[in-house]
């Protein structure tokens, strides 16, 4: 399954909206400054136009000067305050980015030190990060790490708060492989890992070796080292117990038939020791007969060591020597695949996956194990009996060196010198061993348990090279390595350099994000004000500025009658000039008393306020869900006037998944419909025959009809009945009750 390209989470304010708000604030400040200067200029122009004489025109100089002052000094003041504003926010955002960088760096260091590696046990892909599922709505999150969606937590689209670091317990969430889609456990993602593939041709005894090795690790080695070994998967443990029960009664395990294996995942825990997950791979021998079938074996990309099994009877010299005994003893099945051909194909795959040249050394350690030495007294010829009988030389510094010399000498005598030379020249570290996975030749007449011989020596050598835990060393305090590293000059220098690098990354992020302020600001501030700022004076100014002024023709005044008087005649003052009616934006002046009717003026349309429009009605399913508006203090009620352009609505119910959404208030009556998804649904399985037993394997409570289970999850249902074949199905419980009919097939 491909990794999703989008994240189902809300981006953090400091990585998106914060910069947009900063850009909008700066653009708004300069727009207000320009608008104020324009208003003052308009007043000065109106004073000049309406003045009858020089005295009346003098105020226009004041308004024009004020306009120029605002345009010059106001712009400089706004620019200075903008610089201060940007510096303060840059410092604050810089601290946020430094915290983000530090958390991300410390998590990477912690995962590196503890050896946390995510590997899918199904498709064997090594994962940089698994896909996590929200525990409320099951949405997938492919980048649940400290990022632009959050430093310690991400906010899912459903409103749930999800941890995104190992410090905040990210492992509690369900995870799945982004390649094959199979579910992973916490042990697959947050434990130290070791990987041990068992390589060998058909009939070499890999399956018997795998089960005997697993038993020894769990029952003997782990308790001796103060640990407890267990299976990560219950299915693997059931299969293992079934095979071990047969081994205890003299029944050997069946051969592997899958060319692409499913790993045996063993978890080892002990007081004072970090958890360790050991992957044991057992591919079918047929997978090594063709090189193209080895390519899908991705576990060869990251082995801790290679256990290379060789059947002595696959060597032509040995098989011809014991030809008569092999014909008479049909319980011994010799492998027909030559070890040198198997080695050649293995080296070709490793060269391609590691990008090595044909002469380069492969640094993966290899333990070559000759199996089936219990047959025909091979123990006396090449095993420990022969090792004790042979003498030591000056070149044999250790017992393992003596063993290597004895086995390689015997292989050369069997015309396998080319195999020895090739494996010693291509691999940097090689040791040779002999072992018997069963301890004796299988016999249908015998039912006593098998007793393996010396199967752990090569395994402990391989595992101990990459983890000192298998050498039996006492656990050290986890912080000791940190103190010891910082106590050296080189370690202290490296720590200071790491902090300086983190600071540089944070400053670089600030500069990169700060350079996009202008791009994130709205292109047309006036249009933005009309859409989202309908309750402020900004809209009135924008609309009036956008509309042209209506020209009103001058109205002639009627003749003024002379007043009658009993006294001497007086001069009648001349009628004043007719004045044009001015728009509301011009400066109004007191007019002299006159019976002349006032000139018509443009009507002023009042703007609605937040209290007069935009009532909010939220309808929910279920109807009794609780509605809250998170960005205002008053409680919600139908028809509430939030007084906000954008409202943040949260709907909750005890039996449903909460939902949170933002709504832009655009209509006088804003109707919102929100439907919640249920937390629980009911599962009913109707088996045929009716007496069949139904079990839900991944939940604790026993199954019952109309079983109440959390919705939007997968359930592993097993139906079984005596005389019928077991049937196992994966059932996804969605938003509706599920009724499943199952028909079992008779055996």
PDB file of C-alpha atoms in Angstrom, residues 329-584:
ATOM      1  CA  UNK A 329      18.253 -45.643   5.684  1.00  0.00           C
ATOM      2  CA  UNK A 330      15.397 -43.754   4.043  1.00  0.00           C
ATOM      3  CA  UNK A 331      14.937 -41.459   7.052  1.00  0.00           C
ATOM      4  CA  UNK A 332      17.961 -39.425   5.933  1.00  0.00           C
ATOM      5  CA  UNK A 333      17.098 -37.153   3.014  1.00  0.00           C
ATOM      6  CA  UNK A 334      20.297 -35.672   1.595  1.00  0.00           C
ATOM      7  CA  UNK A 335      20.116 -32.248  -0.017  1.00  0.00           C
ATOM      8  CA  UNK A 336      20.800 -32.207  -3.759  1.00  0.00           C
ATOM      9  CA  UNK A 337      21.808 -28.541  -3.870  1.00  0.00           C
ATOM     10  CA  UNK A 338      25.625 -28.013  -3.868  1.00  0.00           C
ATOM     11  CA  UNK A 339      26.840 -25.549  -1.184  1.00  0.00           C
ATOM     12  CA  UNK A 340      29.174 -23.687  -3.579  1.00  0.00           C
ATOM     13  CA  UNK A 341      26.279 -22.922  -5.948  1.00  0.00           C
ATOM     14  CA  UNK A 342      24.142 -21.713  -3.051  1.00  0.00           C
ATOM     15  CA  UNK A 343      27.020 -19.502  -1.864  1.00  0.00           C
ATOM     16  CA  UNK A 344      27.441 -17.985  -5.338  1.00  0.00           C
ATOM     17  CA  UNK A 345      23.787 -16.973  -5.549  1.00  0.00           C
ATOM     18  CA  UNK A 346      23.826 -15.556  -2.022  1.00  0.00           C
ATOM     19  CA  UNK A 347      26.913 -13.433  -2.799  1.00  0.00           C
ATOM     20  CA  UNK A 348      25.334 -12.143  -6.021  1.00  0.00           C
ATOM     21  CA  UNK A 349      22.256 -10.948  -4.124  1.00  0.00           C
ATOM     22  CA  UNK A 350      24.324  -9.320  -1.354  1.00  0.00           C
ATOM     23  CA  UNK A 351      26.520  -7.536  -3.920  1.00  0.00           C
ATOM     24  CA  UNK A 352      23.460  -6.086  -5.596  1.00  0.00           C
ATOM     25  CA  UNK A 353      21.734  -5.029  -2.363  1.00  0.00           C
ATOM     26  CA  UNK A 354      24.837  -3.512  -0.735  1.00  0.00           C
ATOM     27  CA  UNK A 355      26.237  -2.079  -3.999  1.00  0.00           C
ATOM     28  CA  UNK A 356      29.552  -3.951  -3.726  1.00  0.00           C
ATOM     29  CA  UNK A 357      32.101  -4.751  -6.406  1.00  0.00           C
ATOM     30  CA  UNK A 358      32.945  -8.401  -7.236  1.00  0.00           C
ATOM     31  CA  UNK A 359      36.138  -8.154  -5.162  1.00  0.00           C
ATOM     32  CA  UNK A 360      34.885  -6.176  -2.161  1.00  0.00           C
ATOM     33  CA  UNK A 361      34.590  -7.769   1.286  1.00  0.00           C
ATOM     34  CA  UNK A 362      31.120  -8.394   2.690  1.00  0.00           C
ATOM     35  CA  UNK A 363      31.155  -7.276   6.320  1.00  0.00           C
ATOM     36  CA  UNK A 364      28.225  -9.416   7.462  1.00  0.00           C
ATOM     37  CA  UNK A 365      29.565 -12.210   9.727  1.00  0.00           C
ATOM     38  CA  UNK A 366      28.826 -15.768   8.566  1.00  0.00           C
ATOM     39  CA  UNK A 367      28.656 -18.965  10.608  1.00  0.00           C
ATOM     40  CA  UNK A 368      28.994 -22.052   8.400  1.00  0.00           C
ATOM     41  CA  UNK A 369      27.313 -24.991  10.163  1.00  0.00           C
ATOM     42  CA  UNK A 370      27.636 -28.581   8.954  1.00  0.00           C
ATOM     43  CA  UNK A 371      24.444 -30.351  10.007  1.00  0.00           C
ATOM     44  CA  UNK A 372      23.400 -34.032  10.358  1.00  0.00           C
ATOM     45  CA  UNK A 373      26.737 -35.025  11.909  1.00  0.00           C
ATOM     46  CA  UNK A 374      24.903 -37.566  14.063  1.00  0.00           C
ATOM     47  CA  UNK A 375      24.484 -39.779  10.977  1.00  0.00           C
ATOM     48  CA  UNK A 376      26.976 -42.542  10.222  1.00  0.00           C
ATOM     49  CA  UNK A 377      29.455 -41.421  12.898  1.00  0.00           C
ATOM     50  CA  UNK A 378      30.389 -38.174  11.116  1.00  0.00           C
ATOM     51  CA  UNK A 379      30.980 -36.826  14.603  1.00  0.00           C
ATOM     52  CA  UNK A 380      34.185 -38.824  14.810  1.00  0.00           C
ATOM     53  CA  UNK A 381      35.412 -37.472  11.489  1.00  0.00           C
ATOM     54  CA  UNK A 382      34.552 -33.772  11.612  1.00  0.00           C
ATOM     55  CA  UNK A 383      32.734 -33.077  14.910  1.00  0.00           C
ATOM     56  CA  UNK A 384      33.856 -32.391  18.454  1.00  0.00           C
ATOM     57  CA  UNK A 385      35.161 -35.951  18.872  1.00  0.00           C
ATOM     58  CA  UNK A 386      37.579 -35.366  16.023  1.00  0.00           C
ATOM     59  CA  UNK A 387      38.481 -31.975  17.509  1.00  0.00           C
ATOM     60  CA  UNK A 388      39.400 -33.553  20.849  1.00  0.00           C
ATOM     61  CA  UNK A 389      41.350 -36.307  19.140  1.00  0.00           C
ATOM     62  CA  UNK A 390      43.382 -33.924  16.970  1.00  0.00           C
ATOM     63  CA  UNK A 391      46.258 -31.946  18.349  1.00  0.00           C
ATOM     64  CA  UNK A 392      46.673 -28.175  18.495  1.00  0.00           C
ATOM     65  CA  UNK A 393      49.274 -26.226  16.510  1.00  0.00           C
ATOM     66  CA  UNK A 394      51.041 -22.954  17.224  1.00  0.00           C
ATOM     67  CA  UNK A 395      48.667 -21.178  14.827  1.00  0.00           C
ATOM     68  CA  UNK A 396      45.619 -22.263  16.846  1.00  0.00           C
ATOM     69  CA  UNK A 397      45.279 -19.436  19.355  1.00  0.00           C
ATOM     70  CA  UNK A 398      41.757 -20.423  20.412  1.00  0.00           C
ATOM     71  CA  UNK A 399      39.574 -23.494  20.337  1.00  0.00           C
ATOM     72  CA  UNK A 400      37.512 -21.901  17.577  1.00  0.00           C
ATOM     73  CA  UNK A 401      40.659 -21.530  15.475  1.00  0.00           C
ATOM     74  CA  UNK A 402      41.282 -25.285  15.911  1.00  0.00           C
ATOM     75  CA  UNK A 403      37.691 -26.001  14.895  1.00  0.00           C
ATOM     76  CA  UNK A 404      37.989 -23.783  11.802  1.00  0.00           C
ATOM     77  CA  UNK A 405      41.224 -25.509  10.784  1.00  0.00           C
ATOM     78  CA  UNK A 406      39.763 -28.994  11.226  1.00  0.00           C
ATOM     79  CA  UNK A 407      36.525 -28.318   9.302  1.00  0.00           C
ATOM     80  CA  UNK A 408      38.147 -26.416   6.421  1.00  0.00           C
ATOM     81  CA  UNK A 409      40.784 -29.139   6.093  1.00  0.00           C
ATOM     82  CA  UNK A 410      38.073 -31.798   5.915  1.00  0.00           C
ATOM     83  CA  UNK A 411      36.101 -29.773   3.336  1.00  0.00           C
ATOM     84  CA  UNK A 412      39.182 -29.507   1.147  1.00  0.00           C
ATOM     85  CA  UNK A 413      39.638 -33.257   1.383  1.00  0.00           C
ATOM     86  CA  UNK A 414      36.036 -33.572   0.162  1.00  0.00           C
ATOM     87  CA  UNK A 415      36.860 -31.472  -2.947  1.00  0.00           C
ATOM     88  CA  UNK A 416      35.163 -28.352  -1.539  1.00  0.00           C
ATOM     89  CA  UNK A 417      38.297 -26.209  -1.492  1.00  0.00           C
ATOM     90  CA  UNK A 418      36.670 -23.737  -3.887  1.00  0.00           C
ATOM     91  CA  UNK A 419      33.779 -23.251  -1.455  1.00  0.00           C
ATOM     92  CA  UNK A 420      36.171 -22.633   1.445  1.00  0.00           C
ATOM     93  CA  UNK A 421      38.310 -20.219  -0.543  1.00  0.00           C
ATOM     94  CA  UNK A 422      35.333 -18.254  -1.864  1.00  0.00           C
ATOM     95  CA  UNK A 423      33.604 -17.827   1.475  1.00  0.00           C
ATOM     96  CA  UNK A 424      36.837 -16.857   3.275  1.00  0.00           C
ATOM     97  CA  UNK A 425      37.838 -14.300   0.634  1.00  0.00           C
ATOM     98  CA  UNK A 426      34.436 -12.654   0.140  1.00  0.00           C
ATOM     99  CA  UNK A 427      33.292 -12.417   3.782  1.00  0.00           C
ATOM    100  CA  UNK A 428      35.277 -10.447   6.329  1.00  0.00           C
ATOM    101  CA  UNK A 429      34.425 -12.751   9.251  1.00  0.00           C
ATOM    102  CA  UNK A 430      33.707 -16.496   8.969  1.00  0.00           C
ATOM    103  CA  UNK A 431      33.608 -19.297  11.540  1.00  0.00           C
ATOM    104  CA  UNK A 432      32.890 -22.983  11.011  1.00  0.00           C
ATOM    105  CA  UNK A 433      30.798 -25.229  13.273  1.00  0.00           C
ATOM    106  CA  UNK A 434      29.184 -28.651  13.378  1.00  0.00           C
ATOM    107  CA  UNK A 435      25.745 -29.346  14.865  1.00  0.00           C
ATOM    108  CA  UNK A 436      22.747 -31.638  14.812  1.00  0.00           C
ATOM    109  CA  UNK A 437      19.311 -30.004  15.046  1.00  0.00           C
ATOM    110  CA  UNK A 438      17.616 -33.266  16.087  1.00  0.00           C
ATOM    111  CA  UNK A 439      20.466 -35.128  17.794  1.00  0.00           C
ATOM    112  CA  UNK A 440      19.624 -38.433  16.110  1.00  0.00           C
ATOM    113  CA  UNK A 441      18.222 -39.817  12.879  1.00  0.00           C
ATOM    114  CA  UNK A 442      14.399 -39.708  12.759  1.00  0.00           C
ATOM    115  CA  UNK A 443      12.803 -43.126  13.226  1.00  0.00           C
ATOM    116  CA  UNK A 444       9.075 -43.863  13.130  1.00  0.00           C
ATOM    117  CA  UNK A 445       9.546 -46.633  15.680  1.00  0.00           C
ATOM    118  CA  UNK A 446      11.010 -44.268  18.286  1.00  0.00           C
ATOM    119  CA  UNK A 447       8.908 -41.748  20.182  1.00  0.00           C
ATOM    120  CA  UNK A 448      11.440 -40.342  22.611  1.00  0.00           C
ATOM    121  CA  UNK A 449      12.152 -36.583  22.247  1.00  0.00           C
ATOM    122  CA  UNK A 450      14.919 -35.268  20.066  1.00  0.00           C
ATOM    123  CA  UNK A 451      18.000 -33.775  21.784  1.00  0.00           C
ATOM    124  CA  UNK A 452      19.817 -31.159  19.622  1.00  0.00           C
ATOM    125  CA  UNK A 453      23.608 -30.903  19.777  1.00  0.00           C
ATOM    126  CA  UNK A 454      25.671 -27.677  19.732  1.00  0.00           C
ATOM    127  CA  UNK A 455      23.110 -25.565  17.869  1.00  0.00           C
ATOM    128  CA  UNK A 456      23.630 -22.458  20.052  1.00  0.00           C
ATOM    129  CA  UNK A 457      27.380 -21.895  19.621  1.00  0.00           C
ATOM    130  CA  UNK A 458      27.207 -20.356  16.115  1.00  0.00           C
ATOM    131  CA  UNK A 459      24.049 -18.398  16.957  1.00  0.00           C
ATOM    132  CA  UNK A 460      25.456 -16.829  20.120  1.00  0.00           C
ATOM    133  CA  UNK A 461      28.655 -15.938  18.257  1.00  0.00           C
ATOM    134  CA  UNK A 462      26.696 -14.150  15.514  1.00  0.00           C
ATOM    135  CA  UNK A 463      24.331 -12.326  17.889  1.00  0.00           C
ATOM    136  CA  UNK A 464      27.122 -11.399  20.301  1.00  0.00           C
ATOM    137  CA  UNK A 465      29.040  -9.537  17.598  1.00  0.00           C
ATOM    138  CA  UNK A 466      26.314  -6.872  17.334  1.00  0.00           C
ATOM    139  CA  UNK A 467      24.942  -6.988  20.904  1.00  0.00           C
ATOM    140  CA  UNK A 468      27.004  -7.634  24.025  1.00  0.00           C
ATOM    141  CA  UNK A 469      23.871  -8.814  25.813  1.00  0.00           C
ATOM    142  CA  UNK A 470      24.388 -12.356  24.468  1.00  0.00           C
ATOM    143  CA  UNK A 471      27.886 -12.497  25.957  1.00  0.00           C
ATOM    144  CA  UNK A 472      26.361 -12.442  29.446  1.00  0.00           C
ATOM    145  CA  UNK A 473      27.741  -9.029  30.436  1.00  0.00           C
ATOM    146  CA  UNK A 474      25.903  -7.342  33.336  1.00  0.00           C
ATOM    147  CA  UNK A 475      23.589  -4.495  32.310  1.00  0.00           C
ATOM    148  CA  UNK A 476      24.961  -0.982  32.600  1.00  0.00           C
ATOM    149  CA  UNK A 477      22.937   2.077  33.582  1.00  0.00           C
ATOM    150  CA  UNK A 478      21.432   3.606  30.479  1.00  0.00           C
ATOM    151  CA  UNK A 479      22.876   7.060  31.144  1.00  0.00           C
ATOM    152  CA  UNK A 480      26.439   5.776  31.659  1.00  0.00           C
ATOM    153  CA  UNK A 481      27.323   5.976  27.983  1.00  0.00           C
ATOM    154  CA  UNK A 482      26.220   9.619  27.860  1.00  0.00           C
ATOM    155  CA  UNK A 483      28.363  10.591  30.846  1.00  0.00           C
ATOM    156  CA  UNK A 484      31.360   8.696  29.525  1.00  0.00           C
ATOM    157  CA  UNK A 485      31.091  10.299  26.088  1.00  0.00           C
ATOM    158  CA  UNK A 486      30.754  13.861  27.420  1.00  0.00           C
ATOM    159  CA  UNK A 487      33.652  13.331  29.823  1.00  0.00           C
ATOM    160  CA  UNK A 488      36.075  13.142  26.889  1.00  0.00           C
ATOM    161  CA  UNK A 489      37.234  16.272  24.959  1.00  0.00           C
ATOM    162  CA  UNK A 490      36.055  14.800  21.668  1.00  0.00           C
ATOM    163  CA  UNK A 491      32.627  13.987  23.073  1.00  0.00           C
ATOM    164  CA  UNK A 492      32.206  17.442  24.592  1.00  0.00           C
ATOM    165  CA  UNK A 493      33.216  19.061  21.278  1.00  0.00           C
ATOM    166  CA  UNK A 494      30.723  16.893  19.409  1.00  0.00           C
ATOM    167  CA  UNK A 495      27.943  17.887  21.828  1.00  0.00           C
ATOM    168  CA  UNK A 496      28.634  21.602  21.393  1.00  0.00           C
ATOM    169  CA  UNK A 497      28.760  21.158  17.611  1.00  0.00           C
ATOM    170  CA  UNK A 498      25.401  19.356  17.687  1.00  0.00           C
ATOM    171  CA  UNK A 499      23.782  22.211  19.620  1.00  0.00           C
ATOM    172  CA  UNK A 500      25.268  24.767  17.203  1.00  0.00           C
ATOM    173  CA  UNK A 501      23.955  22.783  14.250  1.00  0.00           C
ATOM    174  CA  UNK A 502      20.477  22.677  15.815  1.00  0.00           C
ATOM    175  CA  UNK A 503      20.540  26.452  16.304  1.00  0.00           C
ATOM    176  CA  UNK A 504      21.627  26.990  12.705  1.00  0.00           C
ATOM    177  CA  UNK A 505      18.808  24.806  11.416  1.00  0.00           C
ATOM    178  CA  UNK A 506      16.289  26.734  13.489  1.00  0.00           C
ATOM    179  CA  UNK A 507      17.540  30.121  12.269  1.00  0.00           C
ATOM    180  CA  UNK A 508      17.529  28.861   8.688  1.00  0.00           C
ATOM    181  CA  UNK A 509      13.930  27.735   9.074  1.00  0.00           C
ATOM    182  CA  UNK A 510      12.975  31.170  10.405  1.00  0.00           C
ATOM    183  CA  UNK A 511      14.597  32.924   7.453  1.00  0.00           C
ATOM    184  CA  UNK A 512      13.011  30.595   4.919  1.00  0.00           C
ATOM    185  CA  UNK A 513       9.563  30.973   6.418  1.00  0.00           C
ATOM    186  CA  UNK A 514       9.948  34.704   6.941  1.00  0.00           C
ATOM    187  CA  UNK A 515      10.772  35.240   3.261  1.00  0.00           C
ATOM    188  CA  UNK A 516       7.260  34.139   2.295  1.00  0.00           C
ATOM    189  CA  UNK A 517       5.372  36.728   4.356  1.00  0.00           C
ATOM    190  CA  UNK A 518       4.347  38.775   1.380  1.00  0.00           C
ATOM    191  CA  UNK A 519       3.257  35.741  -0.582  1.00  0.00           C
ATOM    192  CA  UNK A 520       0.924  34.590   2.184  1.00  0.00           C
ATOM    193  CA  UNK A 521      -0.761  37.965   2.690  1.00  0.00           C
ATOM    194  CA  UNK A 522      -4.070  38.463   0.865  1.00  0.00           C
ATOM    195  CA  UNK A 523      -3.588  40.016  -2.578  1.00  0.00           C
ATOM    196  CA  UNK A 524      -6.546  42.397  -2.334  1.00  0.00           C
ATOM    197  CA  UNK A 525      -6.918  43.737   1.176  1.00  0.00           C
ATOM    198  CA  UNK A 526     -10.061  45.628   0.277  1.00  0.00           C
ATOM    199  CA  UNK A 527     -11.736  42.503  -1.073  1.00  0.00           C
ATOM    200  CA  UNK A 528     -10.625  40.597   2.046  1.00  0.00           C
ATOM    201  CA  UNK A 529     -12.230  43.258   4.215  1.00  0.00           C
ATOM    202  CA  UNK A 530     -15.526  43.041   2.330  1.00  0.00           C
ATOM    203  CA  UNK A 531     -15.706  39.265   2.666  1.00  0.00           C
ATOM    204  CA  UNK A 532     -14.554  38.717   6.233  1.00  0.00           C
ATOM    205  CA  UNK A 533     -14.722  42.144   7.918  1.00  0.00           C
ATOM    206  CA  UNK A 534     -18.356  43.044   7.409  1.00  0.00           C
ATOM    207  CA  UNK A 535     -18.867  44.535  10.837  1.00  0.00           C
ATOM    208  CA  UNK A 536     -16.097  47.151  10.893  1.00  0.00           C
ATOM    209  CA  UNK A 537     -15.675  50.594   9.446  1.00  0.00           C
ATOM    210  CA  UNK A 538     -13.197  49.220   6.957  1.00  0.00           C
ATOM    211  CA  UNK A 539     -16.014  48.046   4.720  1.00  0.00           C
ATOM    212  CA  UNK A 540     -17.705  51.451   4.668  1.00  0.00           C
ATOM    213  CA  UNK A 541     -14.455  53.081   3.640  1.00  0.00           C
ATOM    214  CA  UNK A 542     -13.711  50.441   1.038  1.00  0.00           C
ATOM    215  CA  UNK A 543     -17.149  50.638  -0.521  1.00  0.00           C
ATOM    216  CA  UNK A 544     -17.179  54.428  -0.602  1.00  0.00           C
ATOM    217  CA  UNK A 545     -13.720  54.511  -2.107  1.00  0.00           C
ATOM    218  CA  UNK A 546     -14.704  51.990  -4.730  1.00  0.00           C
ATOM    219  CA  UNK A 547     -17.806  53.924  -5.855  1.00  0.00           C
ATOM    220  CA  UNK A 548     -17.400  57.104  -7.986  1.00  0.00           C
ATOM    221  CA  UNK A 549     -18.860  60.296  -6.595  1.00  0.00           C
ATOM    222  CA  UNK A 550     -22.171  61.288  -8.052  1.00  0.00           C
ATOM    223  CA  UNK A 551     -22.080  64.728  -9.651  1.00  0.00           C
ATOM    224  CA  UNK A 552     -25.018  66.881  -8.444  1.00  0.00           C
ATOM    225  CA  UNK A 553     -25.874  69.883 -10.623  1.00  0.00           C
ATOM    226  CA  UNK A 554     -26.203  73.239  -8.826  1.00  0.00           C
ATOM    227  CA  UNK A 555     -29.751  74.237  -7.896  1.00  0.00           C
ATOM    228  CA  UNK A 556     -30.705  77.917  -8.604  1.00  0.00           C
ATOM    229  CA  UNK A 557     -32.091  79.711  -5.596  1.00  0.00           C
ATOM    230  CA  UNK A 558     -35.518  81.451  -5.924  1.00  0.00           C
ATOM    231  CA  UNK A 559     -35.624  85.285  -5.762  1.00  0.00           C
ATOM    232  CA  UNK A 560     -35.651  86.650  -2.248  1.00  0.00           C
ATOM    233  CA  UNK A 561     -38.646  88.987  -1.555  1.00  0.00           C
ATOM    234  CA  UNK A 562     -38.084  92.350   0.019  1.00  0.00           C
ATOM    235  CA  UNK A 563     -39.199  92.757   3.575  1.00  0.00           C
ATOM    236  CA  UNK A 564     -41.757  95.520   4.320  1.00  0.00           C
ATOM    237  CA  UNK A 565     -40.764  98.090   6.957  1.00  0.00           C
ATOM    238  CA  UNK A 566     -42.101 101.384   8.269  1.00  0.00           C
ATOM    239  CA  UNK A 567     -38.702 102.967   8.437  1.00  0.00           C
ATOM    240  CA  UNK A 568     -36.442 104.326   5.754  1.00  0.00           C
ATOM    241  CA  UNK A 569     -35.503 102.090   2.937  1.00  0.00           C
ATOM    242  CA  UNK A 570     -32.478  99.805   3.525  1.00  0.00           C
ATOM    243  CA  UNK A 571     -30.250  98.124   1.035  1.00  0.00           C
ATOM    244  CA  UNK A 572     -31.204  94.499   0.509  1.00  0.00           C
ATOM    245  CA  UNK A 573     -28.202  92.153   0.609  1.00  0.00           C
ATOM    246  CA  UNK A 574     -27.488  90.334  -2.635  1.00  0.00           C
ATOM    247  CA  UNK A 575     -28.495  86.695  -2.691  1.00  0.00           C
ATOM    248  CA  UNK A 576     -25.671  84.307  -1.990  1.00  0.00           C
ATOM    249  CA  UNK A 577     -24.211  82.030  -4.630  1.00  0.00           C
ATOM    250  CA  UNK A 578     -25.904  78.699  -5.032  1.00  0.00           C
ATOM    251  CA  UNK A 579     -23.797  75.977  -3.445  1.00  0.00           C
ATOM    252  CA  UNK A 580     -23.601  72.474  -4.860  1.00  0.00           C
ATOM    253  CA  UNK A 581     -24.739  69.593  -2.716  1.00  0.00           C
ATOM    254  CA  UNK A 582     -21.779  67.603  -1.508  1.00  0.00           C
ATOM    255  CA  UNK A 583     -21.485  63.884  -0.916  1.00  0.00           C
ATOM    256  CA  UNK A 584     -21.355  62.605   2.644  1.00  0.00           C
TER     257      UNK A 584
END
